[in-house]
Amino acid sequence: MKKTLITKLMAILFAICALPAQTWAAGYTETKYPIVLVHGLFGFDNIGPVDYWYGIPSALRSDGARVYVTQVAAANSTEVRGEQLLTQVKQILAVTGASKVNLIGHSHGGPTTRYVASVRPDLVASVTSVGGVNRGSAVADIILGIAPPGSVTNSVLVSVTNGLAKVISILSGQPNLSQDALAAANSLSTAGSLKFNSKHPEGVPTTACGEGAYQVNNVAYYSWSGAKPYTNVLDVVDPALSLTSLAFGGSKNDGLVSSCSSHLGKVIRDDYAMNHLDEVNQTIGLVNIFETNPVTIYRQHANRLKNSGL
């Protein structure tokens, strides 16, 4: 009797192991509505072989998701970027026939997606902010303090950063997008973020480091972020992020955004052992090998959206 049972169990186990891997994964990321990815400051969709969302879109698509990578101004105000994104969302809806989209924004992409959800909630199923600057960044505050508008230092800095933003737009195939680095810095500052939040408060926590409303105007709000500026000795950007992390005076941050500032709606986690670039699997996948891979986290979130009927 025992032998027969063991034999049957072994046969079942063998049959399961023999199934192709994609059978298990089929539909895992297949959300009801398309997923739209929105980059942050000085971001892009792709420049040559390098994708901003390194390996993420393909991983989501492989198990059923419809994924669209947008390109907004590399540097401009949240409102300008938001209007640019809204135009692309309408185009995506027209192409797919979907009624809504799931927006996922990294860094400045967080408030950019929030803008669209605030002005056109009927077009948005969910907003997910990844390392989003939802309550400003101390780094932007310091830059504006060192180089206040009207100063020679500011003029030089703006000229250089506007030039960089223009080059990024040209290389990514969008030469006509308007660029304004000073407007971007103001939007990402604490004062600028508070002003934006007063007009677009959806999902923003009402306490310093709490959670926001999980759903507003039928739009679901989520967020997650990292809290470890230096994660991989092979990544040449990590030392710079370690330096900028000093701006936060010891509070938890990913090198450019504090953990508390990243909070929006339901906070999935704010302490992944990742820095600001790890959150989008950069630089080219050189992330913390002792933390969950960022691609896996996006897949898990797509499954979360799917299971929520989104």
mmCIF file of N, CA, C and O in Angstrom, residues 148-245:
data_model
loop_
_atom_site.group_PDB
_atom_site.id
_atom_site.type_symbol
_atom_site.label_atom_id
_atom_site.label_comp_id
_atom_site.label_asym_id
_atom_site.label_seq_id
_atom_site.Cartn_x
_atom_site.Cartn_y
_atom_site.Cartn_z
ATOM 1 N N PRO A 148 20.943 79.269 -6.752
ATOM 2 C CA PRO A 148 19.594 79.841 -6.785
ATOM 3 C C PRO A 148 19.268 80.475 -8.134
ATOM 4 O O PRO A 148 20.176 80.977 -8.816
ATOM 5 N N PRO A 149 17.998 80.432 -8.552
ATOM 6 C CA PRO A 149 17.608 81.044 -9.821
ATOM 7 C C PRO A 149 18.075 82.489 -9.913
ATOM 8 O O PRO A 149 17.967 83.249 -8.960
ATOM 9 N N GLY A 150 18.631 82.845 -11.075
ATOM 10 C CA GLY A 150 19.117 84.208 -11.273
ATOM 11 C C GLY A 150 20.613 84.356 -11.079
ATOM 12 O O GLY A 150 21.213 85.340 -11.514
ATOM 13 N N SER A 151 21.233 83.377 -10.426
ATOM 14 C CA SER A 151 22.675 83.444 -10.183
ATOM 15 C C SER A 151 23.439 82.951 -11.403
ATOM 16 O O SER A 151 22.912 82.239 -12.257
ATOM 17 N N VAL A 152 24.728 83.358 -11.486
ATOM 18 C CA VAL A 152 25.583 82.916 -12.589
ATOM 19 C C VAL A 152 25.738 81.393 -12.550
ATOM 20 O O VAL A 152 25.690 80.718 -13.580
ATOM 21 N N THR A 153 25.920 80.865 -11.338
ATOM 22 C CA THR A 153 26.063 79.414 -11.168
ATOM 23 C C THR A 153 24.850 78.678 -11.708
ATOM 24 O O THR A 153 24.970 77.651 -12.393
ATOM 25 N N ASN A 154 23.675 79.222 -11.415
ATOM 26 C CA ASN A 154 22.442 78.602 -11.891
ATOM 27 C C ASN A 154 22.355 78.643 -13.412
ATOM 28 O O ASN A 154 21.960 77.665 -14.052
ATOM 29 N N SER A 155 22.749 79.764 -13.994
ATOM 30 C CA SER A 155 22.701 79.906 -15.456
ATOM 31 C C SER A 155 23.576 78.865 -16.136
ATOM 32 O O SER A 155 23.181 78.255 -17.135
ATOM 33 N N VAL A 156 24.779 78.679 -15.588
ATOM 34 C CA VAL A 156 25.710 77.687 -16.153
ATOM 35 C C VAL A 156 25.138 76.280 -15.993
ATOM 36 O O VAL A 156 25.132 75.480 -16.941
ATOM 37 N N LEU A 157 24.652 75.999 -14.788
ATOM 38 C CA LEU A 157 24.119 74.673 -14.496
ATOM 39 C C LEU A 157 22.923 74.353 -15.383
ATOM 40 O O LEU A 157 22.816 73.247 -15.938
ATOM 41 N N VAL A 158 22.039 75.327 -15.547
ATOM 42 C CA VAL A 158 20.850 75.122 -16.380
ATOM 43 C C VAL A 158 21.237 74.902 -17.839
ATOM 44 O O VAL A 158 20.663 74.040 -18.515
ATOM 45 N N SER A 159 22.211 75.658 -18.319
ATOM 46 C CA SER A 159 22.662 75.502 -19.707
ATOM 47 C C SER A 159 23.204 74.098 -19.950
ATOM 48 O O SER A 159 22.893 73.455 -20.958
ATOM 49 N N VAL A 160 24.031 73.632 -19.002
ATOM 50 C CA VAL A 160 24.629 72.304 -19.142
ATOM 51 C C VAL A 160 23.564 71.212 -19.076
ATOM 52 O O VAL A 160 23.540 70.298 -19.918
ATOM 53 N N THR A 161 22.672 71.298 -18.089
ATOM 54 C CA THR A 161 21.656 70.248 -17.919
ATOM 55 C C THR A 161 20.605 70.274 -19.026
ATOM 56 O O THR A 161 20.124 69.223 -19.450
ATOM 57 N N ASN A 162 20.266 71.467 -19.510
ATOM 58 C CA ASN A 162 19.348 71.540 -20.650
ATOM 59 C C ASN A 162 19.982 70.908 -21.884
ATOM 60 O O ASN A 162 19.321 70.212 -22.660
ATOM 61 N N GLY A 163 21.292 71.142 -22.051
ATOM 62 C CA GLY A 163 22.008 70.533 -23.166
ATOM 63 C C GLY A 163 22.013 69.022 -23.066
ATOM 64 O O GLY A 163 21.787 68.319 -24.056
ATOM 65 N N LEU A 164 22.250 68.519 -21.854
ATOM 66 C CA LEU A 164 22.243 67.073 -21.630
ATOM 67 C C LEU A 164 20.867 66.488 -21.929
ATOM 68 O O LEU A 164 20.752 65.451 -22.591
ATOM 69 N N ALA A 165 19.821 67.160 -21.447
ATOM 70 C CA ALA A 165 18.454 66.688 -21.675
ATOM 71 C C ALA A 165 18.127 66.647 -23.169
ATOM 72 O O ALA A 165 17.470 65.723 -23.657
ATOM 73 N N LYS A 166 18.604 67.664 -23.892
ATOM 74 C CA LYS A 166 18.352 67.725 -25.338
ATOM 75 C C LYS A 166 19.061 66.574 -26.052
ATOM 76 O O LYS A 166 18.490 65.929 -26.937
ATOM 77 N N VAL A 167 20.301 66.323 -25.667
ATOM 78 C CA VAL A 167 21.065 65.224 -26.269
ATOM 79 C C VAL A 167 20.357 63.893 -26.022
ATOM 80 O O VAL A 167 20.234 63.054 -26.928
ATOM 81 N N ILE A 168 19.867 63.687 -24.781
ATOM 82 C CA ILE A 168 19.153 62.450 -24.444
ATOM 83 C C ILE A 168 17.920 62.295 -25.326
ATOM 84 O O ILE A 168 17.644 61.216 -25.861
ATOM 85 N N SER A 169 17.173 63.393 -25.506
ATOM 86 C CA SER A 169 15.969 63.339 -26.334
ATOM 87 C C SER A 169 16.291 63.011 -27.783
ATOM 88 O O SER A 169 15.583 62.243 -28.435
ATOM 89 N N ILE A 170 17.365 63.602 -28.303
ATOM 90 C CA ILE A 170 17.766 63.346 -29.695
ATOM 91 C C ILE A 170 18.171 61.882 -29.862
ATOM 92 O O ILE A 170 17.745 61.203 -30.798
ATOM 93 N N LEU A 171 19.002 61.396 -28.930
ATOM 94 C CA LEU A 171 19.485 60.018 -29.013
ATOM 95 C C LEU A 171 18.361 58.998 -28.869
ATOM 96 O O LEU A 171 18.446 57.884 -29.398
ATOM 97 N N SER A 172 17.315 59.372 -28.144
ATOM 98 C CA SER A 172 16.194 58.448 -27.955
ATOM 99 C C SER A 172 15.091 58.661 -28.995
ATOM 100 O O SER A 172 14.003 58.098 -28.885
ATOM 101 N N GLY A 173 15.379 59.513 -29.990
ATOM 102 C CA GLY A 173 14.453 59.670 -31.106
ATOM 103 C C GLY A 173 13.319 60.637 -30.880
ATOM 104 O O GLY A 173 12.319 60.608 -31.615
ATOM 105 N N GLN A 174 13.427 61.527 -29.875
ATOM 106 C CA GLN A 174 12.371 62.508 -29.596
ATOM 107 C C GLN A 174 12.975 63.912 -29.499
ATOM 108 O O GLN A 174 12.965 64.536 -28.445
ATOM 109 N N PRO A 175 13.502 64.434 -30.612
ATOM 110 C CA PRO A 175 14.212 65.721 -30.576
ATOM 111 C C PRO A 175 13.330 66.935 -30.298
ATOM 112 O O PRO A 175 13.839 68.008 -29.954
ATOM 113 N N ASN A 176 12.027 66.800 -30.452
ATOM 114 C CA ASN A 176 11.136 67.956 -30.332
ATOM 115 C C ASN A 176 10.539 68.159 -28.941
ATOM 116 O O ASN A 176 9.775 69.103 -28.725
ATOM 117 N N LEU A 177 10.858 67.280 -27.993
ATOM 118 C CA LEU A 177 10.325 67.444 -26.645
ATOM 119 C C LEU A 177 10.988 68.643 -25.965
ATOM 120 O O LEU A 177 12.208 68.793 -25.994
ATOM 121 N N SER A 178 10.174 69.500 -25.360
ATOM 122 C CA SER A 178 10.711 70.696 -24.702
ATOM 123 C C SER A 178 11.456 70.317 -23.432
ATOM 124 O O SER A 178 11.027 69.431 -22.682
ATOM 125 N N GLN A 179 12.590 70.986 -23.163
ATOM 126 C CA GLN A 179 13.422 70.684 -22.005
ATOM 127 C C GLN A 179 13.592 71.935 -21.144
ATOM 128 O O GLN A 179 13.801 73.029 -21.670
ATOM 129 N N ASP A 180 13.499 71.777 -19.840
ATOM 130 C CA ASP A 180 13.671 72.911 -18.915
ATOM 131 C C ASP A 180 14.162 72.357 -17.578
ATOM 132 O O ASP A 180 13.368 71.965 -16.723
ATOM 133 N N ALA A 181 15.490 72.324 -17.415
ATOM 134 C CA ALA A 181 16.087 71.729 -16.224
ATOM 135 C C ALA A 181 15.725 72.483 -14.949
ATOM 136 O O ALA A 181 15.559 71.877 -13.885
ATOM 137 N N LEU A 182 15.601 73.804 -15.036
ATOM 138 C CA LEU A 182 15.241 74.585 -13.847
ATOM 139 C C LEU A 182 13.827 74.252 -13.390
ATOM 140 O O LEU A 182 13.563 74.103 -12.190
ATOM 141 N N ALA A 183 12.919 74.108 -14.353
ATOM 142 C CA ALA A 183 11.536 73.731 -14.018
ATOM 143 C C ALA A 183 11.501 72.347 -13.378
ATOM 144 O O ALA A 183 10.730 72.103 -12.441
ATOM 145 N N ALA A 184 12.366 71.448 -13.857
ATOM 146 C CA ALA A 184 12.450 70.103 -13.283
ATOM 147 C C ALA A 184 12.931 70.169 -11.840
ATOM 148 O O ALA A 184 12.357 69.533 -10.951
ATOM 149 N N ALA A 185 13.993 70.945 -11.596
ATOM 150 C CA ALA A 185 14.533 71.072 -10.234
ATOM 151 C C ALA A 185 13.498 71.648 -9.281
ATOM 152 O O ALA A 185 13.353 71.180 -8.147
ATOM 153 N N ASN A 186 12.770 72.643 -9.744
ATOM 154 C CA ASN A 186 11.720 73.238 -8.900
ATOM 155 C C ASN A 186 10.616 72.233 -8.589
ATOM 156 O O ASN A 186 10.124 72.164 -7.463
ATOM 157 N N SER A 187 10.237 71.437 -9.584
ATOM 158 C CA SER A 187 9.196 70.421 -9.367
ATOM 159 C C SER A 187 9.633 69.358 -8.380
ATOM 160 O O SER A 187 8.821 68.837 -7.601
ATOM 161 N N LEU A 188 10.938 69.028 -8.392
ATOM 162 C CA LEU A 188 11.458 67.955 -7.543
ATOM 163 C C LEU A 188 11.881 68.443 -6.159
ATOM 164 O O LEU A 188 12.217 67.636 -5.288
ATOM 165 N N SER A 189 11.869 69.744 -5.937
ATOM 166 C CA SER A 189 12.215 70.290 -4.623
ATOM 167 C C SER A 189 11.072 70.044 -3.643
ATOM 168 O O SER A 189 9.943 69.738 -4.043
ATOM 169 N N THR A 190 11.368 70.200 -2.374
ATOM 170 C CA THR A 190 10.323 70.016 -1.356
ATOM 171 C C THR A 190 9.196 71.014 -1.548
ATOM 172 O O THR A 190 8.008 70.650 -1.528
ATOM 173 N N ALA A 191 9.546 72.274 -1.762
ATOM 174 C CA ALA A 191 8.529 73.310 -1.940
ATOM 175 C C ALA A 191 7.695 73.059 -3.192
ATOM 176 O O ALA A 191 6.462 73.191 -3.168
ATOM 177 N N GLY A 192 8.365 72.683 -4.289
ATOM 178 C CA GLY A 192 7.655 72.419 -5.532
ATOM 179 C C GLY A 192 6.732 71.222 -5.429
ATOM 180 O O GLY A 192 5.609 71.231 -5.952
ATOM 181 N N SER A 193 7.190 70.190 -4.727
ATOM 182 C CA SER A 193 6.365 68.991 -4.543
ATOM 183 C C SER A 193 5.130 69.287 -3.699
ATOM 184 O O SER A 193 4.031 68.804 -4.002
ATOM 185 N N LEU A 194 5.307 70.066 -2.640
ATOM 186 C CA LEU A 194 4.169 70.423 -1.787
ATOM 187 C C LEU A 194 3.130 71.224 -2.565
ATOM 188 O O LEU A 194 1.921 71.042 -2.398
ATOM 189 N N LYS A 195 3.614 72.111 -3.427
ATOM 190 C CA LYS A 195 2.705 72.911 -4.261
ATOM 191 C C LYS A 195 1.941 72.002 -5.228
ATOM 192 O O LYS A 195 0.733 72.145 -5.414
ATOM 193 N N PHE A 196 2.656 71.066 -5.831
ATOM 194 C CA PHE A 196 2.017 70.107 -6.750
ATOM 195 C C PHE A 196 0.996 69.251 -6.007
ATOM 196 O O PHE A 196 -0.118 69.017 -6.498
ATOM 197 N N ASN A 197 1.369 68.783 -4.815
ATOM 198 C CA ASN A 197 0.486 67.916 -4.035
ATOM 199 C C ASN A 197 -0.803 68.622 -3.610
ATOM 200 O O ASN A 197 -1.837 67.976 -3.432
ATOM 201 N N SER A 198 -0.735 69.930 -3.443
ATOM 202 C CA SER A 198 -1.940 70.671 -3.048
ATOM 203 C C SER A 198 -2.979 70.650 -4.169
ATOM 204 O O SER A 198 -4.179 70.730 -3.914
ATOM 205 N N LYS A 199 -2.509 70.527 -5.401
ATOM 206 C CA LYS A 199 -3.413 70.473 -6.552
ATOM 207 C C LYS A 199 -3.755 69.044 -6.950
ATOM 208 O O LYS A 199 -4.808 68.785 -7.536
ATOM 209 N N HIS A 200 -2.834 68.133 -6.645
ATOM 210 C CA HIS A 200 -3.008 66.727 -7.046
ATOM 211 C C HIS A 200 -2.682 65.821 -5.852
ATOM 212 O O HIS A 200 -1.643 65.157 -5.829
ATOM 213 N N PRO A 201 -3.576 65.770 -4.872
ATOM 214 C CA PRO A 201 -3.278 65.078 -3.612
ATOM 215 C C PRO A 201 -3.542 63.573 -3.603
ATOM 216 O O PRO A 201 -3.250 62.904 -2.609
ATOM 217 N N GLU A 202 -4.086 63.050 -4.689
ATOM 218 C CA GLU A 202 -4.522 61.659 -4.693
ATOM 219 C C GLU A 202 -3.397 60.690 -4.327
ATOM 220 O O GLU A 202 -2.343 60.683 -4.963
ATOM 221 N N GLY A 203 -3.647 59.872 -3.299
ATOM 222 C CA GLY A 203 -2.697 58.844 -2.894
ATOM 223 C C GLY A 203 -1.556 59.318 -2.018
ATOM 224 O O GLY A 203 -0.792 58.512 -1.486
ATOM 225 N N VAL A 204 -1.411 60.628 -1.850
ATOM 226 C CA VAL A 204 -0.296 61.168 -1.049
ATOM 227 C C VAL A 204 -0.617 61.014 0.436
ATOM 228 O O VAL A 204 -1.715 61.369 0.882
ATOM 229 N N PRO A 205 0.317 60.498 1.236
ATOM 230 C CA PRO A 205 0.077 60.344 2.678
ATOM 231 C C PRO A 205 -0.187 61.697 3.339
ATOM 232 O O PRO A 205 0.384 62.720 2.945
ATOM 233 N N THR A 206 -1.039 61.693 4.339
ATOM 234 C CA THR A 206 -1.330 62.930 5.082
ATOM 235 C C THR A 206 -0.423 63.069 6.294
ATOM 236 O O THR A 206 -0.418 64.097 6.957
ATOM 237 N N THR A 207 0.362 62.024 6.573
ATOM 238 C CA THR A 207 1.349 62.088 7.653
ATOM 239 C C THR A 207 2.744 62.017 7.037
ATOM 240 O O THR A 207 2.900 61.639 5.865
ATOM 241 N N ALA A 208 3.754 62.356 7.808
ATOM 242 C CA ALA A 208 5.114 62.495 7.286
ATOM 243 C C ALA A 208 5.647 61.241 6.604
ATOM 244 O O ALA A 208 6.332 61.318 5.585
ATOM 245 N N CYS A 209 5.344 60.064 7.154
ATOM 246 C CA CYS A 209 5.904 58.838 6.583
ATOM 247 C C CYS A 209 4.888 57.697 6.594
ATOM 248 O O CYS A 209 5.245 56.536 6.792
ATOM 249 N N GLY A 210 3.619 58.057 6.366
ATOM 250 C CA GLY A 210 2.573 57.044 6.390
ATOM 251 C C GLY A 210 2.202 56.567 5.002
ATOM 252 O O GLY A 210 2.931 56.784 4.028
ATOM 253 N N GLU A 211 1.062 55.916 4.907
ATOM 254 C CA GLU A 211 0.518 55.483 3.626
ATOM 255 C C GLU A 211 -0.557 56.469 3.196
ATOM 256 O O GLU A 211 -1.157 57.159 4.017
ATOM 257 N N GLY A 212 -0.808 56.508 1.887
ATOM 258 C CA GLY A 212 -1.882 57.338 1.367
ATOM 259 C C GLY A 212 -3.120 56.500 1.107
ATOM 260 O O GLY A 212 -3.132 55.297 1.374
ATOM 261 N N ALA A 213 -4.131 57.128 0.562
ATOM 262 C CA ALA A 213 -5.357 56.397 0.209
ATOM 263 C C ALA A 213 -5.022 55.331 -0.828
ATOM 264 O O ALA A 213 -4.290 55.593 -1.786
ATOM 265 N N TYR A 214 -5.551 54.138 -0.627
ATOM 266 C CA TYR A 214 -5.269 53.043 -1.546
ATOM 267 C C TYR A 214 -6.000 53.220 -2.880
ATOM 268 O O TYR A 214 -5.561 52.692 -3.902
ATOM 269 N N GLN A 215 -7.131 53.921 -2.841
ATOM 270 C CA GLN A 215 -7.902 54.119 -4.067
ATOM 271 C C GLN A 215 -8.603 55.473 -4.021
ATOM 272 O O GLN A 215 -9.214 55.832 -3.013
ATOM 273 N N VAL A 216 -8.484 56.219 -5.106
ATOM 274 C CA VAL A 216 -9.142 57.528 -5.239
ATOM 275 C C VAL A 216 -9.695 57.631 -6.659
ATOM 276 O O VAL A 216 -8.979 57.369 -7.631
ATOM 277 N N ASN A 217 -10.955 58.006 -6.779
ATOM 278 C CA ASN A 217 -11.591 58.141 -8.101
ATOM 279 C C ASN A 217 -11.422 56.883 -8.951
ATOM 280 O O ASN A 217 -11.162 56.955 -10.161
ATOM 281 N N ASN A 218 -11.534 55.714 -8.291
ATOM 282 C CA ASN A 218 -11.415 54.405 -8.953
ATOM 283 C C ASN A 218 -10.018 54.136 -9.518
ATOM 284 O O ASN A 218 -9.847 53.269 -10.384
ATOM 285 N N VAL A 219 -9.031 54.863 -9.023
ATOM 286 C CA VAL A 219 -7.639 54.613 -9.390
ATOM 287 C C VAL A 219 -6.921 54.037 -8.174
ATOM 288 O O VAL A 219 -6.971 54.624 -7.090
ATOM 289 N N ALA A 220 -6.265 52.886 -8.336
ATOM 290 C CA ALA A 220 -5.517 52.269 -7.231
ATOM 291 C C ALA A 220 -4.107 52.852 -7.198
ATOM 292 O O ALA A 220 -3.490 53.072 -8.248
ATOM 293 N N TYR A 221 -3.595 53.105 -5.968
ATOM 294 C CA TYR A 221 -2.277 53.706 -5.810
ATOM 295 C C TYR A 221 -1.339 52.777 -5.022
ATOM 296 O O TYR A 221 -1.719 52.260 -3.973
ATOM 297 N N TYR A 222 -0.124 52.585 -5.566
ATOM 298 C CA TYR A 222 0.891 51.740 -4.944
ATOM 299 C C TYR A 222 2.248 52.442 -4.998
ATOM 300 O O TYR A 222 2.472 53.324 -5.834
ATOM 301 N N SER A 223 3.164 52.003 -4.139
ATOM 302 C CA SER A 223 4.540 52.510 -4.221
ATOM 303 C C SER A 223 5.514 51.513 -3.605
ATOM 304 O O SER A 223 5.147 50.705 -2.752
ATOM 305 N N TRP A 224 6.752 51.586 -4.065
ATOM 306 C CA TRP A 224 7.851 50.849 -3.440
ATOM 307 C C TRP A 224 9.158 51.553 -3.791
ATOM 308 O O TRP A 224 9.227 52.311 -4.763
ATOM 309 N N SER A 225 10.188 51.306 -2.979
ATOM 310 C CA SER A 225 11.474 51.970 -3.213
ATOM 311 C C SER A 225 12.604 51.232 -2.507
ATOM 312 O O SER A 225 12.378 50.364 -1.664
ATOM 313 N N GLY A 226 13.822 51.619 -2.854
ATOM 314 C CA GLY A 226 15.013 51.063 -2.226
ATOM 315 C C GLY A 226 15.504 51.957 -1.109
ATOM 316 O O GLY A 226 15.015 53.068 -0.915
ATOM 317 N N ALA A 227 16.513 51.463 -0.372
ATOM 318 C CA ALA A 227 17.054 52.242 0.747
ATOM 319 C C ALA A 227 18.528 51.914 1.001
ATOM 320 O O ALA A 227 18.981 51.900 2.129
ATOM 321 N N LYS A 228 19.262 51.636 -0.082
ATOM 322 C CA LYS A 228 20.686 51.306 0.052
ATOM 323 C C LYS A 228 21.445 51.934 -1.120
ATOM 324 O O LYS A 228 21.462 51.380 -2.223
ATOM 325 N N PRO A 229 22.077 53.097 -0.901
ATOM 326 C CA PRO A 229 22.720 53.823 -2.003
ATOM 327 C C PRO A 229 23.850 53.070 -2.708
ATOM 328 O O PRO A 229 24.028 53.210 -3.914
ATOM 329 N N TYR A 230 24.633 52.289 -1.959
ATOM 330 C CA TYR A 230 25.771 51.579 -2.570
ATOM 331 C C TYR A 230 25.480 50.084 -2.535
ATOM 332 O O TYR A 230 25.385 49.492 -1.464
ATOM 333 N N THR A 231 25.378 49.463 -3.723
ATOM 334 C CA THR A 231 24.973 48.052 -3.745
ATOM 335 C C THR A 231 25.867 47.135 -4.564
ATOM 336 O O THR A 231 25.812 45.917 -4.404
ATOM 337 N N ASN A 232 26.677 47.693 -5.481
ATOM 338 C CA ASN A 232 27.482 46.827 -6.340
ATOM 339 C C ASN A 232 28.796 47.537 -6.691
ATOM 340 O O ASN A 232 28.779 48.604 -7.319
ATOM 341 N N VAL A 233 29.914 46.947 -6.312
ATOM 342 C CA VAL A 233 31.222 47.584 -6.519
ATOM 343 C C VAL A 233 31.561 47.729 -8.001
ATOM 344 O O VAL A 233 32.426 48.529 -8.362
ATOM 345 N N LEU A 234 30.889 46.987 -8.862
ATOM 346 C CA LEU A 234 31.161 47.062 -10.297
ATOM 347 C C LEU A 234 30.407 48.191 -10.982
ATOM 348 O O LEU A 234 30.704 48.542 -12.129
ATOM 349 N N ASP A 235 29.415 48.757 -10.294
ATOM 350 C CA ASP A 235 28.598 49.821 -10.874
ATOM 351 C C ASP A 235 29.270 51.168 -10.628
ATOM 352 O O ASP A 235 29.391 51.626 -9.486
ATOM 353 N N VAL A 236 29.669 51.843 -11.703
ATOM 354 C CA VAL A 236 30.414 53.103 -11.579
ATOM 355 C C VAL A 236 29.561 54.245 -11.029
ATOM 356 O O VAL A 236 30.092 55.272 -10.593
ATOM 357 N N VAL A 237 28.241 54.092 -11.038
ATOM 358 C CA VAL A 237 27.351 55.156 -10.559
ATOM 359 C C VAL A 237 27.160 55.106 -9.038
ATOM 360 O O VAL A 237 26.846 56.117 -8.407
ATOM 361 N N ASP A 238 27.375 53.954 -8.449
ATOM 362 C CA ASP A 238 27.107 53.781 -7.019
ATOM 363 C C ASP A 238 27.866 54.760 -6.115
ATOM 364 O O ASP A 238 27.285 55.278 -5.153
ATOM 365 N N PRO A 239 29.157 55.040 -6.363
ATOM 366 C CA PRO A 239 29.848 56.016 -5.508
ATOM 367 C C PRO A 239 29.177 57.396 -5.519
ATOM 368 O O PRO A 239 29.115 58.067 -4.480
ATOM 369 N N ALA A 240 28.671 57.812 -6.680
ATOM 370 C CA ALA A 240 27.985 59.105 -6.774
ATOM 371 C C ALA A 240 26.707 59.100 -5.952
ATOM 372 O O ALA A 240 26.383 60.080 -5.266
ATOM 373 N N LEU A 241 25.985 57.989 -5.981
ATOM 374 C CA LEU A 241 24.753 57.887 -5.202
ATOM 375 C C LEU A 241 25.047 57.849 -3.702
ATOM 376 O O LEU A 241 24.258 58.342 -2.896
ATOM 377 N N SER A 242 26.182 57.272 -3.341
ATOM 378 C CA SER A 242 26.588 57.289 -1.931
ATOM 379 C C SER A 242 26.844 58.721 -1.476
ATOM 380 O O SER A 242 26.522 59.101 -0.342
ATOM 381 N N LEU A 243 27.411 59.520 -2.374
ATOM 382 C CA LEU A 243 27.689 60.923 -2.054
ATOM 383 C C LEU A 243 26.401 61.724 -1.921
ATOM 384 O O LEU A 243 26.215 62.463 -0.950
ATOM 385 N N THR A 244 25.496 61.586 -2.879
ATOM 386 C CA THR A 244 24.235 62.339 -2.813
ATOM 387 C C THR A 244 23.371 61.888 -1.634
ATOM 388 O O THR A 244 22.553 62.659 -1.129
ATOM 389 N N SER A 245 23.559 60.656 -1.192
ATOM 390 C CA SER A 245 22.763 60.162 -0.060
ATOM 391 C C SER A 245 23.035 60.938 1.226
ATOM 392 O O SER A 245 22.211 60.961 2.137
#
